[in-house]
CSV table of C-alpha atoms and ligand atoms in Angstrom, one decimal:
chain,number,residue,atom,x,y,z
A,1,MET,CA,0.0,0.0,0.0
A,2,ALA,CA,1.2,3.5,-0.9
A,3,LYS,CA,-1.2,6.3,-0.9
A,4,LEU,CA,-1.6,10.0,-0.1
A,5,ILE,CA,-4.9,10.9,1.6
A,6,PHE,CA,-5.9,14.6,1.9
A,7,LEU,CA,-7.2,15.1,5.4
A,8,GLY,CA,-7.8,18.8,4.7
A,9,THR,CA,-7.4,21.1,1.7
A,10,SER,CA,-8.2,24.6,2.8
A,11,ASN,CA,-6.0,27.6,3.2
A,12,ALA,CA,-5.8,29.1,6.8
A,13,ILE,CA,-9.6,30.1,6.6
A,14,SER,CA,-11.3,26.7,6.6
A,15,ASP,CA,-15.0,26.0,6.2
A,16,ALA,CA,-17.5,23.3,7.1
A,17,SER,CA,-16.3,21.0,4.3
A,18,HIS,CA,-12.6,22.0,4.0
A,19,GLU,CA,-10.3,21.5,6.9
A,20,ASN,CA,-6.9,23.2,6.9
A,21,THR,CA,-4.4,21.5,4.6
A,22,HIS,CA,-2.8,18.3,5.9
A,23,MET,CA,-2.3,14.9,4.5
A,24,VAL,CA,-1.4,11.4,5.4
A,25,LEU,CA,1.1,9.3,3.5
A,26,ALA,CA,0.3,5.7,4.2
A,27,GLY,CA,2.6,2.8,3.4
A,28,ASP,CA,2.8,-0.7,4.7
A,29,GLU,CA,5.9,0.0,6.9
A,30,ARG,CA,5.4,3.7,7.7
A,31,VAL,CA,2.6,6.1,8.0
A,32,ALA,CA,3.6,9.7,7.8
A,33,LEU,CA,1.4,12.7,8.6
A,34,ILE,CA,2.3,15.9,6.7
A,35,ASP,CA,1.3,18.8,9.0
A,36,CYS,CA,-1.1,18.8,11.9
A,37,PRO,CA,-3.4,21.9,12.0
A,38,ASN,CA,-5.9,20.3,14.3
A,39,ASN,CA,-6.3,17.0,16.1
A,40,PRO,CA,-6.2,14.6,13.1
A,41,ILE,CA,-7.3,11.5,15.0
A,42,GLN,CA,-11.0,11.6,13.9
A,43,ARG,CA,-10.1,12.2,10.3
A,44,LEU,CA,-7.6,9.4,10.4
A,45,GLN,CA,-10.3,7.1,11.8
A,46,LYS,CA,-12.6,8.2,9.0
A,47,VAL,CA,-10.1,7.0,6.4
A,48,GLY,CA,-9.4,3.7,8.3
A,49,ILE,CA,-6.1,4.6,9.9
A,50,ASN,CA,-5.5,4.1,13.6
A,51,ALA,CA,-3.5,7.0,15.0
A,52,ASP,CA,-1.3,4.4,16.7
A,53,LEU,CA,0.0,3.5,13.2
A,54,VAL,CA,1.4,7.0,12.6
A,55,THR,CA,5.2,6.6,12.8
A,56,ASP,CA,6.2,10.0,11.5
A,57,LEU,CA,5.1,13.6,11.4
A,58,ILE,CA,6.6,16.1,9.0
A,59,LEU,CA,5.9,19.8,9.8
A,60,THR,CA,6.4,22.1,6.8
A,61,HIS,CA,6.6,25.3,8.8
A,62,PHE,CA,5.5,26.9,12.1
A,63,HIS,CA,2.3,28.6,11.1
A,64,PRO,CA,-0.8,27.9,13.2
A,65,ASP,CA,-2.8,26.5,10.2
A,66,HIS,CA,0.0,23.8,9.9
A,67,VAL,CA,1.1,22.9,13.4
A,68,SER,CA,-1.6,24.0,15.9
A,69,GLY,CA,-2.9,20.5,16.4
A,70,VAL,CA,0.4,18.9,17.5
A,71,PRO,CA,0.1,19.2,21.3
A,72,LEU,CA,-3.5,17.8,21.3
A,73,PHE,CA,-2.6,15.1,18.9
A,74,LEU,CA,0.4,14.0,21.1
A,75,MET,CA,-1.7,14.3,24.3
A,76,VAL,CA,-4.6,12.3,23.0
A,77,MET,CA,-2.4,9.5,21.6
A,78,TRP,CA,-0.7,9.3,25.1
A,79,LEU,CA,-4.2,9.2,26.8
A,80,MET,CA,-5.2,6.4,24.4
A,81,GLY,CA,-2.2,4.4,25.6
A,82,ARG,CA,0.4,4.9,22.9
A,83,ILE,CA,3.8,3.5,23.8
A,84,GLN,CA,5.6,3.4,20.5
A,85,PRO,CA,7.8,6.4,19.5
A,86,ILE,CA,7.0,9.0,16.9
A,87,ASN,CA,9.4,11.0,14.8
A,88,ILE,CA,8.8,14.7,14.2
A,89,TYR,CA,10.7,16.4,11.4
A,90,GLY,CA,11.0,20.0,10.4
A,91,LEU,CA,13.5,22.9,10.0
A,92,GLN,CA,15.3,24.1,13.1
A,93,HIS,CA,12.9,27.2,13.1
A,94,THR,CA,9.9,24.8,13.3
A,95,ILE,CA,11.2,22.2,15.7
A,96,ASP,CA,12.7,24.8,18.2
A,97,ARG,CA,9.3,26.4,18.5
A,98,MET,CA,7.4,23.1,18.6
A,99,GLU,CA,9.6,22.0,21.5
A,100,ASN,CA,9.0,25.3,23.3
A,101,LEU,CA,5.3,25.0,22.7
A,102,MET,CA,5.3,21.5,24.3
A,103,ASP,CA,7.3,22.9,27.2
A,104,ILE,CA,4.7,25.6,27.7
A,105,PHE,CA,2.2,22.8,28.0
A,106,GLY,CA,4.5,21.2,30.6
A,107,TRP,CA,4.6,17.9,28.8
A,108,ASN,CA,7.6,16.8,30.9
A,109,THR,CA,5.1,16.4,33.8
A,110,TRP,CA,2.9,13.9,31.8
A,111,PRO,CA,3.8,10.5,33.2
A,112,LYS,CA,5.1,7.7,31.0
A,113,PHE,CA,4.9,9.8,27.8
A,114,PHE,CA,5.9,7.8,24.7
A,115,PRO,CA,9.2,8.8,23.1
A,116,VAL,CA,9.1,11.7,20.7
A,117,LYS,CA,12.2,12.1,18.5
A,118,PHE,CA,12.6,15.5,16.9
A,119,THR,CA,14.8,15.8,13.8
A,120,ARG,CA,16.0,19.3,12.7
A,121,LEU,CA,16.4,19.3,8.9
A,122,PRO,CA,19.0,21.6,7.4
A,123,GLU,CA,17.7,24.5,5.3
A,124,LYS,CA,19.0,23.1,2.1
A,125,VAL,CA,17.7,21.3,-1.0
A,126,LEU,CA,16.7,17.7,-1.5
A,127,VAL,CA,17.6,16.8,2.1
A,128,PRO,CA,16.7,13.1,2.9
A,129,VAL,CA,14.0,13.0,5.5
A,130,LEU,CA,13.0,9.4,5.8
A,131,GLU,CA,13.6,6.2,3.9
A,132,CYS,CA,11.7,3.0,4.2
A,133,GLY,CA,10.4,0.1,2.1
A,134,ASP,CA,7.4,2.2,0.9
A,135,PHE,CA,8.9,5.5,0.0
A,136,HIS,CA,11.9,7.9,0.2
A,137,ILE,CA,11.1,11.4,1.3
A,138,PHE,CA,13.2,14.5,0.5
A,139,ALA,CA,12.7,18.1,1.7
A,140,SER,CA,13.8,21.4,0.2
A,141,ALA,CA,13.6,24.8,1.8
A,142,VAL,CA,11.1,26.8,-0.2
A,143,LYS,CA,10.1,30.6,-0.2
A,144,HIS,CA,7.4,31.3,2.3
A,145,PHE,CA,7.7,34.3,4.7
A,146,ILE,CA,9.1,32.1,7.5
A,147,PRO,CA,11.4,29.1,6.9
A,148,ALA,CA,9.4,26.4,5.2
A,149,ILE,CA,9.8,23.2,3.3
A,150,GLY,CA,8.3,21.4,0.3
A,151,LEU,CA,8.7,17.6,-0.3
A,152,ARG,CA,9.5,15.1,-2.9
A,153,ILE,CA,8.3,11.5,-2.3
A,154,GLU,CA,9.7,8.7,-4.4
A,155,PHE,CA,7.7,5.4,-4.2
A,156,ARG,CA,9.7,2.3,-4.2
A,157,ASN,CA,7.4,-0.2,-5.9
A,158,SER,CA,5.7,1.9,-8.5
A,159,LYS,CA,8.7,4.2,-9.1
A,160,LYS,CA,6.2,7.1,-9.1
A,161,VAL,CA,7.1,10.5,-7.8
A,162,LEU,CA,4.9,12.9,-5.8
A,163,ALA,CA,5.9,16.5,-5.0
A,164,TYR,CA,4.3,18.9,-2.5
A,165,SER,CA,5.1,22.6,-2.7
A,166,GLY,CA,4.2,23.4,0.9
A,167,ASP,CA,3.4,27.1,1.5
A,168,THR,CA,5.5,29.0,-0.9
A,169,LYS,CA,5.8,31.6,-3.6
A,170,PRO,CA,6.9,30.3,-7.0
A,171,CYS,CA,10.6,29.3,-6.8
A,172,ALA,CA,13.3,27.2,-8.4
A,173,GLN,CA,13.3,24.9,-5.3
A,174,VAL,CA,9.7,23.7,-6.0
A,175,VAL,CA,10.5,23.2,-9.7
A,176,GLN,CA,13.5,21.0,-8.6
A,177,LEU,CA,11.4,19.1,-6.1
A,178,ALA,CA,8.7,18.4,-8.8
A,179,MET,CA,11.1,17.8,-11.7
A,180,GLY,CA,9.5,14.9,-13.7
A,181,ALA,CA,7.1,14.1,-10.9
A,182,ASP,CA,4.0,12.1,-11.7
A,183,VAL,CA,1.9,14.4,-9.5
A,184,LEU,CA,2.7,17.9,-8.2
A,185,VAL,CA,0.5,18.9,-5.2
A,186,HIS,CA,0.8,22.7,-5.2
A,187,GLU,CA,-0.7,25.4,-2.9
A,188,ALA,CA,-3.1,27.8,-4.5
A,189,THR,CA,-3.7,30.4,-1.8
A,190,GLY,CA,-3.6,33.3,-4.2
A,191,ALA,CA,-0.9,35.6,-5.3
A,192,SER,CA,0.2,37.2,-2.0
A,193,ALA,CA,3.4,37.4,0.0
A,194,GLY,CA,4.9,33.9,0.4
A,195,HIS,CA,2.1,32.2,-1.5
A,196,SER,CA,1.1,31.2,-5.1
A,197,SER,CA,-1.9,31.6,-7.2
A,198,ALA,CA,-3.5,28.7,-9.2
A,199,ILE,CA,-2.0,30.3,-12.4
A,200,GLN,CA,1.5,30.3,-10.8
A,201,ALA,CA,0.9,26.7,-9.7
A,202,GLY,CA,0.2,25.8,-13.3
A,203,GLU,CA,3.4,27.6,-14.4
A,204,GLU,CA,5.4,25.6,-11.8
A,205,ALA,CA,3.9,22.3,-13.0
A,206,ARG,CA,4.8,23.2,-16.6
A,207,HIS,CA,8.4,24.2,-15.7
A,208,ALA,CA,8.8,20.9,-13.8
A,209,LYS,CA,7.3,18.8,-16.6
A,210,ALA,CA,5.0,17.2,-14.0
A,211,GLY,CA,2.5,14.6,-15.2
A,212,SER,CA,-0.4,16.2,-13.3
A,213,LEU,CA,-1.2,19.0,-10.9
A,214,VAL,CA,-3.4,18.9,-7.8
A,215,LEU,CA,-4.3,22.2,-6.2
A,216,VAL,CA,-4.5,22.5,-2.4
A,217,HIS,CA,-4.5,25.1,0.4
A,218,TYR,CA,-7.0,27.2,-1.6
A,219,PRO,CA,-9.6,29.7,-0.4
A,220,ASN,CA,-13.1,28.4,0.5
A,221,GLY,CA,-16.5,29.5,1.7
A,222,GLU,CA,-17.1,33.3,1.2
A,223,PHE,CA,-13.5,33.7,0.2
A,224,ALA,CA,-13.6,31.0,-2.6
A,225,THR,CA,-12.2,32.2,-5.9
A,226,ARG,CA,-13.7,31.4,-9.3
A,227,GLY,CA,-12.1,28.7,-11.4
A,228,PRO,CA,-8.8,27.8,-9.9
A,229,VAL,CA,-8.6,24.7,-12.1
A,230,ALA,CA,-9.2,26.7,-15.3
A,231,ASP,CA,-6.6,29.3,-14.1
A,232,ALA,CA,-4.0,26.6,-13.7
A,233,GLN,CA,-4.9,25.1,-17.1
A,234,ARG,CA,-4.1,28.4,-18.8
A,235,LYS,CA,-0.4,27.5,-18.0
A,236,PHE,CA,-0.3,23.7,-17.7
A,237,LYS,CA,-1.7,21.3,-20.3
A,238,GLY,CA,-1.7,18.2,-18.2
A,239,PRO,CA,-4.6,17.1,-15.9
A,240,VAL,CA,-5.4,19.5,-13.1
A,241,THR,CA,-7.5,18.5,-10.1
A,242,LEU,CA,-8.8,20.5,-7.1
A,243,ALA,CA,-8.1,18.4,-4.1
A,244,GLU,CA,-11.0,17.8,-1.8
A,245,ASP,CA,-11.0,16.6,1.8
A,246,PHE,CA,-10.6,12.7,1.9
A,247,MET,CA,-9.4,12.5,-1.7
A,248,VAL,CA,-7.0,9.6,-2.2
A,249,LEU,CA,-4.0,9.4,-4.6
A,250,ASP,CA,-2.9,5.9,-5.1
A,251,PHE,CA,0.8,5.2,-5.8
A,252,ASP,CA,0.8,1.4,-5.7
A,253,LYS,CA,1.2,1.1,-9.4
B,1,ZN,ZN1,2.1,29.3,6.1
């Protein structure tokens, strides 16, 4: 099994049917959560994944709509009796703040807390994050307005490649992450500081010669914009999809 499931697809202003953007990458050996804006346990249950199976948590950057749920996620897993360790990865900027946040919650006073291993990734390009029988994940620093990463995920069995921009303005690092990828998942917040529009996401997909483009982290509800898919298609001729919560991308074959 190797699939990416969208647990949320909205930008920071979520609505009733679009949670903030986060995803789970589910393999046979490892299950990696990408960002944690809210307690993800119910959404994981909904897609048939027991939170106990989550081995890794990758945090793209320290903004509330990406990391606010981490303390509650860890606390609830502890209360549910988790004993196995979890790995949490991010840039130093992200992990320093996450450890401080947990200290503010006084987590060292929570008895018999399961081991949490923090890994500080260097702010470089194509840094290996984790490797297992299912996939190999690399991270590159991208161009948000605080230190942030995007990801490249290479699947072992199918040889397929998935790239995720994270929160970023268009930059060479995203094109490099997505070079020749089968799927580029790109944010489409809108053209603003440290973000990209759907048109720009289309340009990035074209520059990277990606096979297909999936738009995520887009405005919803009263802030929804018209036609993000059509916007991206003005620049990119491959298939373009608007991610929806609980959408599944299969990388088995
Ligand atoms: Zn952000």
